[in-house]
mmCIF file of C-alpha atoms in Angstrom:
data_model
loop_
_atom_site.group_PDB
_atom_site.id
_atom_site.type_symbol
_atom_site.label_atom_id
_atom_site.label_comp_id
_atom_site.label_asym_id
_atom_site.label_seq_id
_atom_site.Cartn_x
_atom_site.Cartn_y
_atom_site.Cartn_z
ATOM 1 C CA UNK A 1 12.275 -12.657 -30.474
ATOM 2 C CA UNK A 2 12.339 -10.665 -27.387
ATOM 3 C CA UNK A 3 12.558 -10.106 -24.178
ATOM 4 C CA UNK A 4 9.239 -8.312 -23.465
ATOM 5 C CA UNK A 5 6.202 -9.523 -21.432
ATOM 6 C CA UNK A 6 3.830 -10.492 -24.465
ATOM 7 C CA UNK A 7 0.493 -12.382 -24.561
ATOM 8 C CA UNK A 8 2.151 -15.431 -24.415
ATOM 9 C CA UNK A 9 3.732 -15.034 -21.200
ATOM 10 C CA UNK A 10 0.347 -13.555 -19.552
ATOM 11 C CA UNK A 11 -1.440 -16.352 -20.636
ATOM 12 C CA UNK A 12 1.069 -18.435 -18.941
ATOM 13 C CA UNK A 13 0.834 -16.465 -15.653
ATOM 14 C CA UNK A 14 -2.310 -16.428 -15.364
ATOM 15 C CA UNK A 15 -3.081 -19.961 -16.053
ATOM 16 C CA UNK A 16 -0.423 -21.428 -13.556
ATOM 17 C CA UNK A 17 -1.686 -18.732 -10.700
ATOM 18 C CA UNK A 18 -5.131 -19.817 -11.213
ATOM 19 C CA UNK A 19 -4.218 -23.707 -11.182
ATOM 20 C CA UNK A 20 -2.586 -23.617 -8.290
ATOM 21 C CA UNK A 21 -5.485 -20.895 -6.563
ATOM 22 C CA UNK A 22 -8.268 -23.576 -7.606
ATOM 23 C CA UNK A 23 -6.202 -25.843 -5.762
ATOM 24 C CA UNK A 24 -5.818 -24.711 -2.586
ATOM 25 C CA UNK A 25 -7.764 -25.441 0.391
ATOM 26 C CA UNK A 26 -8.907 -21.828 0.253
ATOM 27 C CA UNK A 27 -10.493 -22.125 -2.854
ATOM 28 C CA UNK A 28 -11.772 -25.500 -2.330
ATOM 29 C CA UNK A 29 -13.031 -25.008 1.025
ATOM 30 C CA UNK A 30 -14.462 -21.034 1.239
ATOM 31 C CA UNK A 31 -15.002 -20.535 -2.418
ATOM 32 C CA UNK A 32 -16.565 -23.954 -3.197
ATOM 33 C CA UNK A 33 -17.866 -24.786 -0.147
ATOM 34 C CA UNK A 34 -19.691 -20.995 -0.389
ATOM 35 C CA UNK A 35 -23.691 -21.264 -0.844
ATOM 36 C CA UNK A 36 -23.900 -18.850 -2.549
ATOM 37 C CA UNK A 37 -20.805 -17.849 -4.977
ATOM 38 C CA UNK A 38 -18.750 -14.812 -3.049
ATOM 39 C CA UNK A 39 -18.328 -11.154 -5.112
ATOM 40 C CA UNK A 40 -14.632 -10.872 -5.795
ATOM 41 C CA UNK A 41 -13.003 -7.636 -7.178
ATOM 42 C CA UNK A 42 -9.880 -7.125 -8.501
ATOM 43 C CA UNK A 43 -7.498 -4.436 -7.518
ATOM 44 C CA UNK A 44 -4.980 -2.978 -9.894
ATOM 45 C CA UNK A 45 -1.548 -4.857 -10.544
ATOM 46 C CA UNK A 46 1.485 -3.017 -9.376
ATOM 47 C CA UNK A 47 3.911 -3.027 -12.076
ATOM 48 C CA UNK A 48 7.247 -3.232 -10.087
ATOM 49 C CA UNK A 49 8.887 -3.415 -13.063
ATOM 50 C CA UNK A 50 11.131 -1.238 -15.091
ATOM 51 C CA UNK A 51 9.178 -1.257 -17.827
ATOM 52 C CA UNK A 52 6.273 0.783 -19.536
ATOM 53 C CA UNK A 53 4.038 -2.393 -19.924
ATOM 54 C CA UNK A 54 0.829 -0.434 -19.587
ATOM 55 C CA UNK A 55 -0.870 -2.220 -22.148
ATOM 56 C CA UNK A 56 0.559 -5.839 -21.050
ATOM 57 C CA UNK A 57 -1.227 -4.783 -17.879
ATOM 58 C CA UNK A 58 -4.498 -4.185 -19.012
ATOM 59 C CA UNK A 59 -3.981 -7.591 -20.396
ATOM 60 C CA UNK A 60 -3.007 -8.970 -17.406
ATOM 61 C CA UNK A 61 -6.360 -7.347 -15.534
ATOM 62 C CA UNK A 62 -8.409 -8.782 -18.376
ATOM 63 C CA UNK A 63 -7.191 -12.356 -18.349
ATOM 64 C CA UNK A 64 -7.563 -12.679 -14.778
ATOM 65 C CA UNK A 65 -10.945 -10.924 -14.656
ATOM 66 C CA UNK A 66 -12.185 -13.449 -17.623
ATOM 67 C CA UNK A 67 -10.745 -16.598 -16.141
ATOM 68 C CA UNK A 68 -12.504 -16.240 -12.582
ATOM 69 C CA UNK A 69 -15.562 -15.271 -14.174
ATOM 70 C CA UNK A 70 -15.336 -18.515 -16.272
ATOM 71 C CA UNK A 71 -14.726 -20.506 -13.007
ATOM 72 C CA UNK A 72 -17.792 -20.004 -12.798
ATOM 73 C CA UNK A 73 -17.217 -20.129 -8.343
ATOM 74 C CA UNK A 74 -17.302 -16.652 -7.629
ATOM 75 C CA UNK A 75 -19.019 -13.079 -8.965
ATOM 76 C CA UNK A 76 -16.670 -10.619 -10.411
ATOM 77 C CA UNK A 77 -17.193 -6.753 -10.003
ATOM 78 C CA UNK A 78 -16.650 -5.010 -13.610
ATOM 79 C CA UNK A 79 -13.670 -3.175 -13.292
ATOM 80 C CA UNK A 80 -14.953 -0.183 -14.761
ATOM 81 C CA UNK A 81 -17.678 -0.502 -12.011
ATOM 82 C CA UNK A 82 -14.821 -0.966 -9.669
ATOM 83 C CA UNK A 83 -13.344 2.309 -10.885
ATOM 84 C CA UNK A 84 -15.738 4.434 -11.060
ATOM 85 C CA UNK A 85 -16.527 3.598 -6.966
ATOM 86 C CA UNK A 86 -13.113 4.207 -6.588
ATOM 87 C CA UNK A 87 -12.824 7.856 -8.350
ATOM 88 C CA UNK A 88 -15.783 8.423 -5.588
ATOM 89 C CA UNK A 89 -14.634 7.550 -3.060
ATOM 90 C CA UNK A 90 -11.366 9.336 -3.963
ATOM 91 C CA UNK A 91 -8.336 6.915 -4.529
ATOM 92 C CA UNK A 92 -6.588 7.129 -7.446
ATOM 93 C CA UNK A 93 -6.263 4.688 -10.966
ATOM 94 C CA UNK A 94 -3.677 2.083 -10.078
ATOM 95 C CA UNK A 95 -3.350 2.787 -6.491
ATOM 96 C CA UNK A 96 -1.492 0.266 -4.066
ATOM 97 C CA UNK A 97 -3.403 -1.879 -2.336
ATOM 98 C CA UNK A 98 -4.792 -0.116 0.949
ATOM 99 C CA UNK A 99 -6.801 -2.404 3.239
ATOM 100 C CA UNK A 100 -8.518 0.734 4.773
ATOM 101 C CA UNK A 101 -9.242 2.322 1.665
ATOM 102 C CA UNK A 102 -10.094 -1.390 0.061
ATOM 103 C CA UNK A 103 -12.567 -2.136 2.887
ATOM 104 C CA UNK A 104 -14.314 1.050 2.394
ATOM 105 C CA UNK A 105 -14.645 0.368 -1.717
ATOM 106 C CA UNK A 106 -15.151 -3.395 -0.456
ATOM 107 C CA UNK A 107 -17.904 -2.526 1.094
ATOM 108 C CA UNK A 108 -19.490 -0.697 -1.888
ATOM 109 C CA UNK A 109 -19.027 -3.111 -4.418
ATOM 110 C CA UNK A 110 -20.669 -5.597 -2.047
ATOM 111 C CA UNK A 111 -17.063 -7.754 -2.408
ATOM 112 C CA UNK A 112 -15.908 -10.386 0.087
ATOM 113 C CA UNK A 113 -12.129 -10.587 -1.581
ATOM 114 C CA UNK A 114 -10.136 -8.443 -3.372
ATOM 115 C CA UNK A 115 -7.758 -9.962 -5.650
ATOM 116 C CA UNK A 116 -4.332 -7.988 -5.908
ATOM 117 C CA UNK A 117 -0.296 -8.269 -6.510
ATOM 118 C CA UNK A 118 2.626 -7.163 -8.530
ATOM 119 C CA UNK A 119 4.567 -8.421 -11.427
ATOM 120 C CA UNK A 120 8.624 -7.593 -11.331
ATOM 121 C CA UNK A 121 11.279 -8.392 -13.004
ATOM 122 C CA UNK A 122 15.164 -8.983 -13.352
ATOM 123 C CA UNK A 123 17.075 -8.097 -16.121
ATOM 124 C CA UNK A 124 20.338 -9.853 -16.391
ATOM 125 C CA UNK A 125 23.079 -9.592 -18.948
ATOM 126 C CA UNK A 126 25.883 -12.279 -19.342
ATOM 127 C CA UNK A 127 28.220 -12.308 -22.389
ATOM 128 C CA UNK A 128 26.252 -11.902 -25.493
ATOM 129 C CA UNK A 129 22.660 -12.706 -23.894
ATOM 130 C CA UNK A 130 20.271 -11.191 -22.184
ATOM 131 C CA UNK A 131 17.547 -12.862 -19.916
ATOM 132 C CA UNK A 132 14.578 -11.300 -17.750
ATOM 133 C CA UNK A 133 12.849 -13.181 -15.481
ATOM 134 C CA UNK A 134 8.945 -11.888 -14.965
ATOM 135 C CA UNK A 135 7.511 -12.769 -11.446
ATOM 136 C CA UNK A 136 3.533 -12.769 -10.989
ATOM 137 C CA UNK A 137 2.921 -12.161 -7.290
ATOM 138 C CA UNK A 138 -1.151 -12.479 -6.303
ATOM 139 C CA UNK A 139 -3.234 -12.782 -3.138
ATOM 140 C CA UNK A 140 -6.427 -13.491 -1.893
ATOM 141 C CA UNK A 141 -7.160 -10.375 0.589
ATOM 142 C CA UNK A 142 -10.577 -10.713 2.856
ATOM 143 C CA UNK A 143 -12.025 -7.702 2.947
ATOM 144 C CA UNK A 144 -13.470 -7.150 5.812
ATOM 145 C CA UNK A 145 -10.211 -7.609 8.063
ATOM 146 C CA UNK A 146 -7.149 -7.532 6.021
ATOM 147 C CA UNK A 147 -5.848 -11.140 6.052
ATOM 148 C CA UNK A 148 -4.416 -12.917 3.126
ATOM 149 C CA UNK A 149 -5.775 -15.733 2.559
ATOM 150 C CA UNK A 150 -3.509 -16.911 -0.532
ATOM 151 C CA UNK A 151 -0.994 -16.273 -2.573
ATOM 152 C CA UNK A 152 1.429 -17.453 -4.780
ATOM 153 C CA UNK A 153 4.228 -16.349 -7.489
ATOM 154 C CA UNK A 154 4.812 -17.599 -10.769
ATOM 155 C CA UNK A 155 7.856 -16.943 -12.856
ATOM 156 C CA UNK A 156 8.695 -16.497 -16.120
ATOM 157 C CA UNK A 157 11.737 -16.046 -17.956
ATOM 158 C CA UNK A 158 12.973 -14.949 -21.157
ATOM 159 C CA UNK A 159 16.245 -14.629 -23.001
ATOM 160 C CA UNK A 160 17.639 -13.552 -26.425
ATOM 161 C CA UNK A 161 21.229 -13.538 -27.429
ATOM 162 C CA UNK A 162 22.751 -10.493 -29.474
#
């Protein structure tokens, strides 16, 4: 056992930020109640962390890139599409979110919504164990003016003793 951030734990994060997203009135109301399903792209992850989870965050892009396209509600950009618009238009591979710089590549891919976030985390150490807690922060970001229109966290913790 340990105390990294492994499939497991995406899978979790993923699944309890989408519940709750397919939930809310902004999903149920502008994403359901769209005629036509909207073009969503997501933005890189900001790992916040102190961690080299590189790989754990290509996971986490991928997971939350196949479950909206299995909603089945809204039109997801390919990332690699997404990235090669970006290298044009000159931001950089992992860049924070921007909303200028967003609403110009927005505008390109022909998205309405840019999914986005970070993940952190807390490393504690008590006695003989060890315990970090992971925290999946994502929003909804319109496009076209900046405004979030929802997020959430999730948490996830993890502890070994030795």
């Amino acid at each position: 056992m340990s105390v990294k951030l492994d499939r497991d734990d995406i899978t979790y994060l993923v699944a309890d930020y989408l519940g709750r997203l397919e939930q809310s009135s902004f999903w149920q109301q502008t994403i359901k109640g769209a005629g036509t399903p909207p073009v969503v792209a997501i933005w890189p992850i900001q790992n916040a962390t102190s961690q080299h989870i590189d790989d754990q965050m290509l996971m986490l892009l991928s997971s939350i890139e196949t479950s909206l396209v299995n909603t089945g509600a809204v039109r997801v950009v390919s990332r690699s599409r997404q990235e090669a618009l970006a290298q044009e238009v000159g931001l950089q591979h992992g860049a924070m979110f921007d909303p200028s710089s967003a609403q110009r590549l927005g505008r390109q891919l022909g998205a309405q919504y840019f999914f986005t976030g970070k993940i952190t985390s807390v490393d504690e150490r008590l006695n003989n164990t060890r315990r970090v807690q992971y925290t999946l922060f994502l929003q909804v970001i319109e496009i076209e003016n900046g405004l979030i229109l929802f997020q959430n966290e999730v948490a996830r913790s993890k502890a070994v003793t030795g």
